[in-house]
Amino acid sequence: METFSLLTAGLPNFADPFTLFVLVAGTVLGIFFGAIPGLTATMGMAIFLPVTFNMTDTNGILFLIGIYVGSCYSGSLSAILVNIPGTPSAIATGFDGHAMAKRGEAGRAIGYSTISSACGGLLGIVILIFAAPVLANLALEFSAQEYTGVALLGISIVSYISFGSTIKGLLGGIIGLLLATVGQDVISGYPRLVFGSRELEAGLQMIPVMVGFFGITEVLIKLEKETTMQVIATKVRNVVPPLSRLVKFAPMMAVSSVIGVFIGAIPAAGGAIASMAAYGIQKRFSKNSEQYGTGVADGVVAAEAANNSAVGGAFVPMLSLGIPGDPQTAILIGALMINGLAPGPLLFATRPDLISTIYLGNIFAVFTFLVIGLLAARIFAKLLQIPSYYLLPAILLFCIIGSYAIRYSVFDIWVLLACGGAGFLLQKIGIMPAPVILGFVLGPILEDNFRRSLIMSNGDWTSFLTRPLSLSLLLVNVVILFGPPLISFFRKVRSQE
Amino acid sequence: MSELKQDIFFTLLISLGFSALVLFDAGSYPEVQGQGFGQGPAFYPRLLAGGLGILAVFYAITKFSLLREKRDADIVLETTADIKKRPFLPFVVFFMTGLFVCCMQWVGFLLGGFLLSVVACLCISRTLTVRSVVSSVLVSAAILFLIWLIFSFFLEISLPGLTLIQ
């Protein structure tokens, strides 16, 4: 009953036509950003985050959810048509989707992708609705030590799965944590790392930093590489697959969705890993595994169901613990913080209507992309032909005005450009923006809880080890960071023997 | 310098440089008494900066040992011939953007943004024909109109104005 009341508490918000418009507009924008290679969900959310500043908290969150959900689906469009995934979570879709397109079945591939994305998305939300309150109740038992462990866990995981090396990911995470210390110390009020600047005493604003690292950095990276795409000259038709085939794929969609939700719930894992894992598992246990990669619909269905169900999974730690499940939920956390809301277990008690709005918004966004994907796939296929020399300056200008619009401050534009330039240079040495931003978002949580733990225990560091839950979290951190290198070291020693 | 040596050098430079900067600044923070464990505002940044420096050195040491192993082995270089690199273009566009921000208060966002967009389109496409100029002008005008529509019209955010006219 409590779950049902939590689900329906936000229904009145959807009576406003503007709210529905905002959600649909966000989903359409998300489909645009996800479909075009080079534009990502994270970039789209970061660029339009400042726009939400002038909306109500519910409309702002719904707009960003629309972009998130829409782009998770539409990455498959370019993966199928040009074999370049629009988003990392569509990599596995391209294995079979593009092969189908080369055979003249692009429309059918898009149809399978759309419907399995929708099924995966809905199943992910159902699991979210039941799992998040349970985890939130558990999180109410957390003290400062446990929150320190959870924040460290987010950084450890994103470092581990970071492209490149784990150490580079950790370096990025620490840089992000240091950026979060700029401004007044929360306990003493003393200004840190401000170098005499009055503007920096208020700290670095979240929007320019996020937009800088996810928007400007990506623009600069794209400018450096000139990639050419060859769109397959094929008509997108017969999009809707036969019902009998869909029924046959139902168990596969369900299994892939469950895999996607659980992987999506791991902080910093995300849809890319979820879709690859689901694809790999389905291939492993399939009777016709040798056909995977040659253009079978099974591959498209498995990957797409997982990558969209991972969205629901990513919301679980975000809503219940206030820890981002992926960079996109890190931006959503930023949006909540901008509106004075602290994500975490208390949000379920103080704003059940917002929690319900997030659930219902996800559901509505899924149905929106389902309709658009089945009816308007041909139109979005045309988007792939927009040249990057028109898109990149547009993104640049949107980033600039978005950062300016928060406080009408030119200083924020300079912060944006500085972060964009820093992100570009860091990426040249293999440090990706995601760990930096996660460190920046988790920084206040980590510092606040870490220092509070030490103050409450009078400087006793063993307080992190004497609490069972805190100790468990620290052990998980140690295993994630040191486990793989130790395993490969012992394997090397054994092979030498 | 080989790619690996470059990677080690720049990783050390950026990480140790940032770490040193933080430690230097933290040295000027006051020590605050009476907060249990003697924590002050410098405690946490110093901890992070120290961790950053140690990790960077550890990374360099592990990569140096890899470097030594690779000297004895045949190294096969993989080239990515299908992706053309334009190393100077990001810096050119970045510089132009900085210039635009500096001039924005006099020229205004709309006019300055329009000029930036046209020049950036032409630089990125690397074509200078009548057709490319006309299409860049039209697309840039459309982009600025869209920005004005979203931010100024719908969200009622005043864009940095045109001081020359005022």
XYZ file of C-alpha atoms in Angstrom:
663
model
C 0.000 0.000 0.000
C 2.839 2.362 0.881
C 4.391 1.627 -2.511
C 1.089 2.360 -4.220
C 0.634 5.656 -2.368
C 4.229 6.604 -3.208
C 3.510 5.862 -6.878
C 0.365 7.969 -7.039
C 1.468 10.935 -4.896
C 2.865 12.752 -7.941
C -0.130 12.251 -10.255
C -1.524 15.775 -9.695
C 1.718 17.204 -11.158
C 0.832 15.697 -14.524
C -2.475 17.525 -14.726
C -0.579 20.605 -15.883
C -0.227 20.558 -19.722
C 3.075 22.434 -19.458
C 4.507 19.584 -17.384
C 3.571 17.089 -20.094
C 5.007 19.396 -22.751
C 8.286 19.677 -20.847
C 8.543 15.899 -20.510
C 7.808 15.264 -24.195
C 10.199 18.045 -25.258
C 12.912 16.564 -23.063
C 12.373 13.101 -24.532
C 12.510 14.425 -28.108
C 15.691 16.356 -27.293
C 17.117 13.236 -25.706
C 16.362 11.209 -28.832
C 18.140 13.897 -30.881
C 21.212 13.897 -28.634
C 21.379 10.135 -28.403
C 20.918 9.527 -32.122
C 23.757 11.748 -33.297
C 27.208 10.236 -32.795
C 29.352 12.611 -30.842
C 26.460 14.004 -28.859
C 25.787 12.082 -25.672
C 23.067 11.878 -23.068
C 25.421 13.414 -20.540
C 26.210 16.315 -22.845
C 22.539 16.940 -23.549
C 21.621 16.899 -19.884
C 24.581 19.106 -18.963
C 23.798 21.666 -21.679
C 20.128 21.918 -20.750
C 20.634 21.758 -16.976
C 20.791 25.579 -16.805
C 17.443 25.788 -18.621
C 15.820 23.915 -15.721
C 16.982 26.593 -13.339
C 13.969 28.705 -14.299
C 11.481 25.861 -14.012
C 9.815 24.384 -10.953
C 11.751 21.513 -9.377
C 9.363 18.881 -10.758
C 9.376 20.275 -14.299
C 13.144 20.642 -14.256
C 13.697 17.059 -13.141
C 11.141 15.734 -15.641
C 12.819 17.625 -18.485
C 16.178 16.057 -17.638
C 14.624 12.605 -17.181
C 13.102 12.947 -20.646
C 16.527 13.719 -22.133
C 18.102 10.825 -20.199
C 15.524 8.199 -21.127
C 15.198 9.370 -24.753
C 18.932 9.338 -25.385
C 19.447 5.908 -23.798
C 17.074 4.530 -26.417
C 18.124 6.512 -29.491
C 21.825 5.658 -29.391
C 20.733 2.499 -31.192
C 19.568 4.451 -34.274
C 23.057 5.429 -35.377
C 24.467 2.111 -34.167
C 22.079 0.364 -36.568
C 22.331 2.763 -39.517
C 26.010 3.781 -39.506
C 27.600 1.325 -37.045
C 28.666 4.222 -34.817
C 26.770 4.072 -31.524
C 25.158 7.360 -30.615
C 25.769 6.573 -26.944
C 28.187 4.059 -25.347
C 25.205 1.971 -24.200
C 24.374 1.179 -27.854
C 27.725 -0.436 -28.687
C 26.361 -3.977 -28.353
C 23.254 -3.069 -30.389
C 25.412 -2.284 -33.388
C 26.916 -5.797 -33.505
C 23.709 -7.263 -34.935
C 21.710 -4.121 -35.695
C 24.080 -2.860 -38.349
C 24.310 -6.295 -39.948
C 20.510 -6.315 -40.193
C 20.596 -2.851 -41.780
C 23.113 -3.988 -44.400
C 20.664 -6.763 -45.310
C 17.925 -4.180 -45.891
C 16.237 -4.768 -42.508
C 17.093 -1.429 -40.892
C 13.447 -0.705 -40.108
C 12.937 -4.083 -38.477
C 16.111 -3.622 -36.391
C 14.898 -0.213 -35.252
C 11.512 -1.722 -34.392
C 13.056 -4.463 -32.240
C 15.327 -1.925 -30.611
C 12.456 0.438 -29.805
C 10.131 -2.166 -28.345
C 12.771 -3.973 -26.308
C 14.055 -0.606 -25.008
C 10.522 0.240 -23.904
C 10.011 -3.142 -22.209
C 13.389 -2.908 -20.514
C 12.726 0.639 -19.412
C 9.352 -0.255 -17.897
C 10.679 -3.313 -16.087
C 13.552 -1.224 -14.730
C 11.098 1.297 -13.333
C 8.986 -1.427 -11.702
C 12.063 -2.795 -9.928
C 13.064 0.754 -8.970
C 9.650 1.387 -7.404
C 10.016 -1.632 -5.124
C 13.762 -1.554 -4.456
C 14.406 2.129 -3.785
C 12.212 2.469 -0.660
C 13.764 -0.702 0.816
C 17.289 0.643 0.314
C 16.212 4.072 1.544
C 14.933 2.516 4.782
C 18.262 0.736 5.195
C 20.090 3.991 4.519
C 18.259 5.643 7.414
C 20.445 3.471 9.664
C 23.538 4.939 8.057
C 25.753 7.208 10.073
C 28.552 9.502 8.862
C 30.982 6.552 8.631
C 28.683 4.601 6.296
C 28.093 7.603 4.046
C 31.862 8.085 3.824
C 32.154 4.461 2.703
C 29.368 4.812 0.144
C 30.897 7.994 -1.326
C 34.283 6.268 -1.561
C 32.558 3.303 -3.217
C 31.191 5.530 -5.982
C 34.648 6.903 -6.705
C 36.302 3.469 -6.520
C 33.865 1.902 -8.948
C 34.025 4.702 -11.489
C 37.816 4.557 -11.280
C 37.811 0.787 -11.801
C 35.638 0.877 -14.895
C 37.160 4.084 -16.207
C 38.509 3.886 -19.738
C 42.263 3.541 -19.435
C 43.690 2.572 -16.060
C 42.182 2.440 -12.590
C 44.898 4.752 -11.288
C 44.020 7.365 -13.908
C 40.389 7.084 -12.830
C 41.392 7.593 -9.190
C 43.515 10.594 -10.125
C 40.475 12.064 -11.857
C 38.294 11.342 -8.833
C 40.743 13.078 -6.478
C 40.978 16.083 -8.800
C 37.181 16.289 -8.681
C 37.229 16.037 -4.863
C 39.784 18.878 -4.743
C 37.672 21.050 -7.044
C 34.809 20.549 -4.604
C 36.936 22.042 -1.777
C 37.201 25.413 -3.528
C 35.351 27.999 -1.495
C 34.503 28.292 2.165
C 35.277 25.375 4.445
C 31.952 23.999 5.740
C 33.167 23.765 9.328
C 35.423 26.769 9.878
C 34.190 29.031 7.050
C 37.768 29.732 5.968
C 38.150 30.289 2.215
C 40.176 27.548 0.512
C 41.861 27.524 -2.926
C 40.364 30.917 -3.798
C 43.693 32.692 -4.518
C 42.264 36.040 -3.528
C 39.198 35.812 -5.765
C 35.942 37.031 -4.164
C 33.896 35.082 -6.723
C 35.588 31.806 -5.806
C 34.738 32.203 -2.115
C 31.244 30.942 -2.925
C 32.819 27.858 -4.460
C 32.648 26.552 -8.006
C 29.098 26.447 -9.301
C 27.969 22.986 -10.289
C 26.517 23.881 -13.680
C 29.574 25.534 -15.272
C 31.790 22.720 -13.985
C 29.511 19.958 -15.308
C 28.784 21.696 -18.589
C 32.476 22.495 -18.969
C 33.676 18.937 -18.438
C 30.863 17.191 -20.293
C 30.053 19.793 -22.938
C 33.064 21.965 -23.821
C 35.553 19.113 -23.388
C 33.587 16.925 -25.779
C 33.362 19.737 -28.336
C 37.135 20.209 -28.204
C 37.727 16.451 -28.518
C 35.379 16.277 -31.524
C 37.126 19.254 -33.139
C 40.415 17.423 -32.995
C 39.170 14.292 -34.732
C 37.630 14.488 -38.159
C 35.518 11.357 -38.574
C 33.499 10.601 -41.656
C 30.323 8.619 -41.522
C 28.741 6.626 -44.271
C 25.034 6.351 -43.762
C 23.627 3.214 -45.288
C 21.376 4.214 -48.168
C 18.469 2.077 -47.126
C 14.817 2.810 -46.631
C 13.639 2.570 -43.067
C 10.420 0.598 -43.415
C 8.488 -2.283 -41.793
C 9.452 -0.902 -38.415
C 6.860 -2.741 -36.309
C 7.856 -6.398 -35.851
C 5.240 -9.192 -35.891
C 3.547 -9.814 -32.527
C 4.433 -13.507 -32.604
C 8.130 -12.652 -32.738
C 7.795 -10.176 -29.886
C 6.079 -12.804 -27.718
C 8.933 -15.196 -28.505
C 11.432 -12.574 -27.338
C 9.552 -11.773 -24.106
C 11.622 -14.086 -21.825
C 14.860 -12.703 -23.289
C 13.689 -9.143 -22.706
C 12.791 -9.977 -19.109
C 16.129 -11.631 -18.331
C 18.150 -8.877 -20.032
C 16.141 -6.226 -18.198
C 16.882 -7.799 -14.814
C 20.598 -7.952 -15.691
C 20.423 -4.307 -16.757
C 18.744 -3.141 -13.557
C 21.254 -4.831 -11.278
C 24.257 -3.567 -13.185
C 22.715 -0.104 -13.509
C 22.271 0.001 -9.734
C 26.029 -0.372 -9.188
C 27.308 3.191 -8.799
C 29.100 4.356 -11.954
C 28.430 1.142 -13.933
C 25.823 2.437 -16.414
C 24.045 1.222 -19.534
C 27.164 0.424 -21.562
C 28.308 -2.312 -19.198
C 24.723 -3.505 -18.684
C 24.080 -3.938 -22.414
C 27.429 -5.668 -23.050
C 26.855 -8.012 -20.109
C 23.313 -8.893 -21.206
C 24.458 -9.440 -24.802
C 27.296 -11.662 -23.653
C 25.122 -13.718 -21.304
C 22.326 -14.216 -23.839
C 24.861 -15.226 -26.462
C 26.488 -17.675 -24.078
C 23.231 -19.464 -23.261
C 21.618 -19.210 -26.695
C 21.034 -22.279 -28.901
C 22.193 -20.290 -31.934
C 25.071 -18.410 -30.308
C 27.221 -18.676 -33.450
C 24.733 -16.427 -35.267
C 25.178 -13.543 -32.843
C 26.975 -10.740 -34.642
C 25.717 -11.790 -38.094
C 22.448 -9.876 -37.893
C 20.022 -11.695 -35.612
C 17.321 -9.758 -33.798
C 18.229 -11.587 -30.555
C 21.382 -9.490 -30.207
C 19.490 -6.224 -30.646
C 16.761 -7.254 -28.189
C 19.176 -8.379 -25.451
C 21.336 -5.265 -25.626
C 18.545 -2.717 -25.825
C 16.401 -4.225 -23.061
C 19.389 -4.077 -20.716
C 20.590 -0.586 -21.535
C 17.211 0.983 -20.896
C 16.471 -1.045 -17.770
C 19.821 0.193 -16.409
C 18.192 3.641 -16.211
C 15.813 2.344 -13.544
C 18.742 0.682 -11.810
C 20.785 3.894 -11.795
C 17.955 5.680 -10.012
C 18.073 3.209 -7.099
C 21.319 4.460 -5.459
C 20.551 8.013 -6.572
C 17.211 8.225 -4.817
C 17.906 5.997 -1.823
C 21.499 6.950 -0.996
C 22.095 10.168 -2.891
C 24.952 8.471 -4.785
C 24.883 8.763 -8.587
C 24.464 5.509 -10.500
C 26.111 7.021 -13.588
C 27.183 10.466 -14.903
C 23.620 11.193 -15.997
C 22.219 10.677 -12.497
C 25.103 12.804 -11.212
C 23.604 15.635 -13.267
C 20.148 14.846 -11.865
C 21.594 15.074 -8.357
C 23.039 18.437 -9.366
C 19.589 19.533 -10.519
C 18.048 18.477 -7.190
C 20.743 20.308 -5.245
C 20.204 23.461 -7.298
C 16.568 23.337 -6.179
C 17.617 22.980 -2.545
C 16.740 19.290 -2.363
C 19.104 16.702 -0.923
C 18.741 13.310 -2.644
C 18.759 10.425 -0.225
C 16.439 8.555 2.136
C 14.930 11.680 3.678
C 13.554 12.749 0.290
C 11.087 9.826 0.470
C 9.630 11.309 3.653
C 9.827 15.036 2.851
C 8.909 14.968 -0.872
C 7.029 11.768 -1.745
C 5.350 13.692 -4.565
C 8.736 14.317 -6.203
C 9.728 10.651 -5.877
C 6.407 9.662 -7.435
C 6.885 12.267 -10.191
C 10.264 10.722 -11.016
C 8.708 7.241 -11.272
C 5.782 8.405 -13.395
C 8.004 10.671 -15.486
C 10.199 7.699 -16.370
C 7.142 5.671 -17.393
C 5.749 8.497 -19.488
C 9.111 9.119 -21.175
C 9.320 5.423 -22.119
C 5.895 5.546 -23.785
C 6.893 8.776 -25.537
C 9.996 7.304 -27.143
C 8.069 4.132 -27.968
C 5.562 6.115 -30.021
C 8.180 8.398 -31.581
C 10.545 5.540 -32.320
C 7.921 3.468 -34.110
C 6.321 6.343 -36.020
C 9.172 8.761 -36.682
C 12.290 6.627 -36.998
C 12.738 7.786 -40.608
C 12.918 11.429 -39.507
C 15.547 10.757 -36.884
C 17.529 8.744 -39.388
C 17.857 11.972 -41.413
C 19.410 13.699 -38.391
C 22.491 11.574 -38.802
C 23.385 13.629 -41.861
C 23.699 16.951 -39.999
C 27.350 18.022 -40.347
C 29.361 18.444 -37.165
C 30.538 21.908 -38.256
C 26.988 23.158 -37.683
C 26.379 21.228 -34.454
C 29.589 21.995 -32.573
C 29.343 25.833 -32.636
C 25.693 25.526 -31.578
C 26.667 23.366 -28.608
C 29.410 25.835 -27.694
C 26.985 28.748 -27.621
C 24.367 26.802 -25.672
C 27.015 25.912 -23.060
C 28.075 29.543 -22.727
C 24.625 31.046 -22.388
C 23.528 28.206 -20.121
C 26.341 28.901 -17.680
C 25.765 32.665 -17.845
C 22.030 32.293 -17.204
C 22.456 30.891 -13.647
C 23.702 34.038 -11.954
C 24.081 36.421 -14.908
C 27.787 36.148 -14.215
C 30.543 36.295 -16.821
C 32.795 34.680 -14.191
C 30.764 31.483 -14.534
C 31.524 31.498 -18.272
C 35.232 31.679 -17.477
C 34.819 28.760 -15.052
C 33.036 26.885 -17.846
C 35.869 27.495 -20.295
C 38.541 26.714 -17.687
C 36.874 23.393 -16.864
C 36.409 22.633 -20.552
C 40.072 23.331 -21.267
C 41.188 21.373 -18.199
C 38.970 18.454 -19.195
C 40.472 18.448 -22.687
C 44.025 18.388 -21.316
C 43.177 15.721 -18.747
C 41.616 13.547 -21.434
C 44.850 13.831 -23.439
C 46.636 12.052 -20.567
C 43.864 9.479 -20.194
C 41.858 10.998 -17.348
C 38.191 10.976 -18.347
C 35.642 13.606 -17.253
C 33.314 11.109 -15.532
C 35.540 10.395 -12.474
C 36.293 14.115 -12.123
C 32.617 15.054 -12.109
C 31.684 12.189 -9.795
C 34.416 13.363 -7.427
C 33.068 16.904 -7.667
C 29.498 15.805 -6.937
C 30.461 13.384 -4.156
C 33.087 15.751 -2.702
C 30.819 17.644 -0.298
C 29.166 14.372 0.841
C 32.525 12.699 1.395
C 34.220 15.600 3.176
C 31.237 16.445 5.329
C 30.707 12.874 6.531
C 34.406 12.031 6.818
C 35.233 15.040 8.972
C 32.059 14.659 10.989
C 33.005 11.029 11.706
C 36.392 12.133 13.004
C 34.943 14.967 15.055
C 32.276 12.713 16.627
C 34.881 10.059 17.446
C 37.446 12.610 18.668
C 39.842 11.799 15.874
C 39.567 8.023 16.281
C 40.160 6.554 12.790
C 39.160 3.075 14.010
C 35.537 4.268 14.170
C 35.368 3.406 10.452
C 36.390 -0.175 11.265
C 34.348 -0.872 14.371
C 30.983 -0.290 12.696
C 30.131 -3.484 10.694
C 28.437 -1.736 7.761
C 31.198 0.841 7.449
C 33.837 -1.905 7.609
C 32.015 -3.891 4.898
C 31.909 -0.877 2.604
C 35.604 -0.193 3.135
C 36.421 -3.831 2.401
C 34.416 -3.666 -0.843
C 36.413 -0.561 -1.778
C 39.679 -2.374 -1.106
C 38.582 -5.389 -3.154
C 37.539 -3.224 -6.110
C 40.764 -1.228 -6.146
C 43.337 -3.835 -5.218
C 41.650 -7.087 -6.202
C 42.210 -7.054 -9.990
C 45.884 -5.930 -9.867
C 46.652 -8.558 -7.191
C 44.953 -11.279 -9.210
C 46.910 -10.393 -12.361
C 50.138 -10.178 -10.307
C 49.638 -13.697 -8.895
C 48.728 -15.024 -12.355
C 51.953 -13.540 -13.718
C 54.012 -15.130 -10.930
C 52.346 -18.485 -11.508
C 52.913 -18.364 -15.265
C 56.579 -17.516 -14.693
C 56.892 -20.510 -12.353
C 59.809 11.139 -26.684
C 57.791 7.923 -26.933
C 54.063 7.978 -26.223
C 54.487 6.138 -22.933
C 57.191 8.535 -21.732
C 54.989 11.476 -22.730
C 52.093 9.971 -20.817
C 54.213 9.509 -17.676
C 55.707 12.985 -17.957
C 52.431 14.859 -18.409
C 50.588 12.793 -15.810
C 53.319 13.585 -13.272
C 53.453 17.227 -14.303
C 49.722 17.841 -13.990
C 49.162 15.741 -10.854
C 52.232 16.876 -8.917
C 51.729 20.453 -10.079
C 48.133 20.507 -8.864
C 49.124 18.741 -5.655
C 51.930 21.246 -4.983
C 49.581 24.159 -5.639
C 47.051 22.846 -3.122
C 49.705 22.098 -0.493
C 51.217 25.559 -0.969
C 47.855 27.274 -0.537
C 46.894 25.042 2.408
C 50.084 26.102 4.187
C 48.558 29.537 4.714
C 45.351 28.267 6.363
C 45.095 28.730 10.136
C 45.152 25.780 12.504
C 41.840 25.716 14.323
C 41.748 24.511 17.896
C 39.062 22.664 19.768
C 37.588 20.598 16.963
C 38.759 17.187 18.104
C 41.733 15.752 16.268
C 42.901 19.343 15.675
C 41.302 19.489 12.259
C 41.447 22.748 10.457
C 40.511 23.859 6.966
C 43.849 22.529 5.689
C 43.378 18.916 6.847
C 41.182 17.581 4.070
C 42.822 19.375 1.066
C 46.254 18.275 2.312
C 45.045 14.673 2.596
C 43.712 14.753 -0.969
C 46.741 16.553 -2.408
C 49.051 14.076 -0.711
C 47.020 11.184 -2.114
C 47.123 12.732 -5.570
C 50.892 13.098 -5.476
C 51.514 9.595 -4.137
C 49.208 8.011 -6.725
C 50.877 9.924 -9.553
C 54.328 8.760 -8.442
C 53.051 5.193 -8.067
C 51.625 5.366 -11.602
C 54.948 6.623 -12.947
C 56.868 3.828 -11.209
C 54.555 1.097 -12.580
C 54.759 2.545 -16.083
C 58.564 2.895 -15.950
C 58.872 -0.792 -15.192
C 56.600 -1.470 -18.186
C 58.832 0.771 -20.278
C 61.858 -1.282 -19.343
C 60.085 -4.529 -20.329
C 58.989 -3.109 -23.669
C 62.571 -2.167 -24.643
C 63.366 -5.868 -24.886
C 60.270 -6.738 -26.889
C 59.086 -5.949 -30.360
C 56.635 -3.112 -30.191
C 53.940 -3.075 -32.812
C 52.541 0.356 -33.352
C 48.918 0.620 -34.321
C 47.972 3.499 -36.488
C 44.514 4.951 -36.748
C 44.599 6.060 -40.319
C 40.831 6.281 -40.666
C 40.532 9.159 -38.155
C 42.177 12.378 -39.289
C 43.598 14.527 -36.520
C 43.409 18.306 -36.515
C 45.561 19.150 -33.499
C 45.364 22.933 -33.764
C 41.663 23.340 -34.354
C 40.576 22.902 -30.685
C 43.031 25.597 -29.616
C 41.922 27.961 -32.381
C 38.233 27.565 -31.523
C 38.997 27.811 -27.788
C 40.929 31.034 -28.341
C 38.126 32.471 -30.487
C 35.619 31.586 -27.772
C 37.722 33.328 -25.138
C 37.941 36.374 -27.360
C 34.180 36.322 -27.811
C 33.618 36.238 -24.032
C 36.016 39.187 -23.575
C 34.183 41.237 -26.222
C 30.681 40.110 -25.271
C 30.009 43.030 -22.940
C 30.558 45.538 -25.783
C 29.346 43.596 -28.801
C 26.534 41.698 -27.078
C 25.885 37.976 -26.966
C 23.719 37.747 -30.095
C 26.027 39.615 -32.455
C 29.210 38.204 -30.965
C 27.762 34.700 -30.898
C 26.684 35.021 -34.511
C 30.177 36.045 -35.589
C 31.766 33.273 -33.513
C 29.415 30.701 -34.986
C 30.039 31.773 -38.603
C 33.817 31.790 -38.188
C 33.778 28.493 -36.273
C 31.610 26.815 -38.939
C 34.023 27.910 -41.659
C 37.113 26.875 -39.654
C 35.707 23.460 -38.824
C 34.419 22.718 -42.342
C 37.681 24.086 -43.831
C 35.896 25.396 -46.885
C 35.649 29.026 -47.986
C 33.285 29.153 -50.899
C 30.319 31.449 -51.404
C 28.013 28.546 -50.702
C 29.749 27.602 -47.440
C 29.726 31.233 -46.252
C 26.037 31.665 -47.052
C 25.066 28.391 -45.376
C 27.205 29.218 -42.301
C 25.540 32.630 -42.048
C 22.049 31.148 -42.339
C 22.695 28.309 -39.890
C 24.355 30.661 -37.388
C 21.403 33.033 -37.597
C 19.068 30.108 -36.968
C 21.127 28.967 -33.965
C 21.122 32.430 -32.408
C 17.404 32.783 -33.067
C 16.813 29.455 -31.316
C 18.916 30.568 -28.334
C 17.050 33.869 -28.167
C 13.721 32.018 -28.383
C 14.540 29.564 -25.607
C 16.407 31.791 -23.196
C 15.138 35.297 -23.816
C 11.552 34.651 -24.965
C 10.476 31.534 -23.056
C 12.712 31.665 -19.975
C 12.843 35.483 -19.843
C 16.579 35.552 -19.251
C 18.165 38.759 -20.489
C 21.116 38.040 -22.730
C 24.289 40.138 -22.375
C 23.278 43.283 -24.223
C 24.676 45.424 -26.997
C 26.613 48.178 -25.195
C 27.628 49.873 -28.453
C 24.005 50.716 -29.224
C 23.300 51.734 -25.643
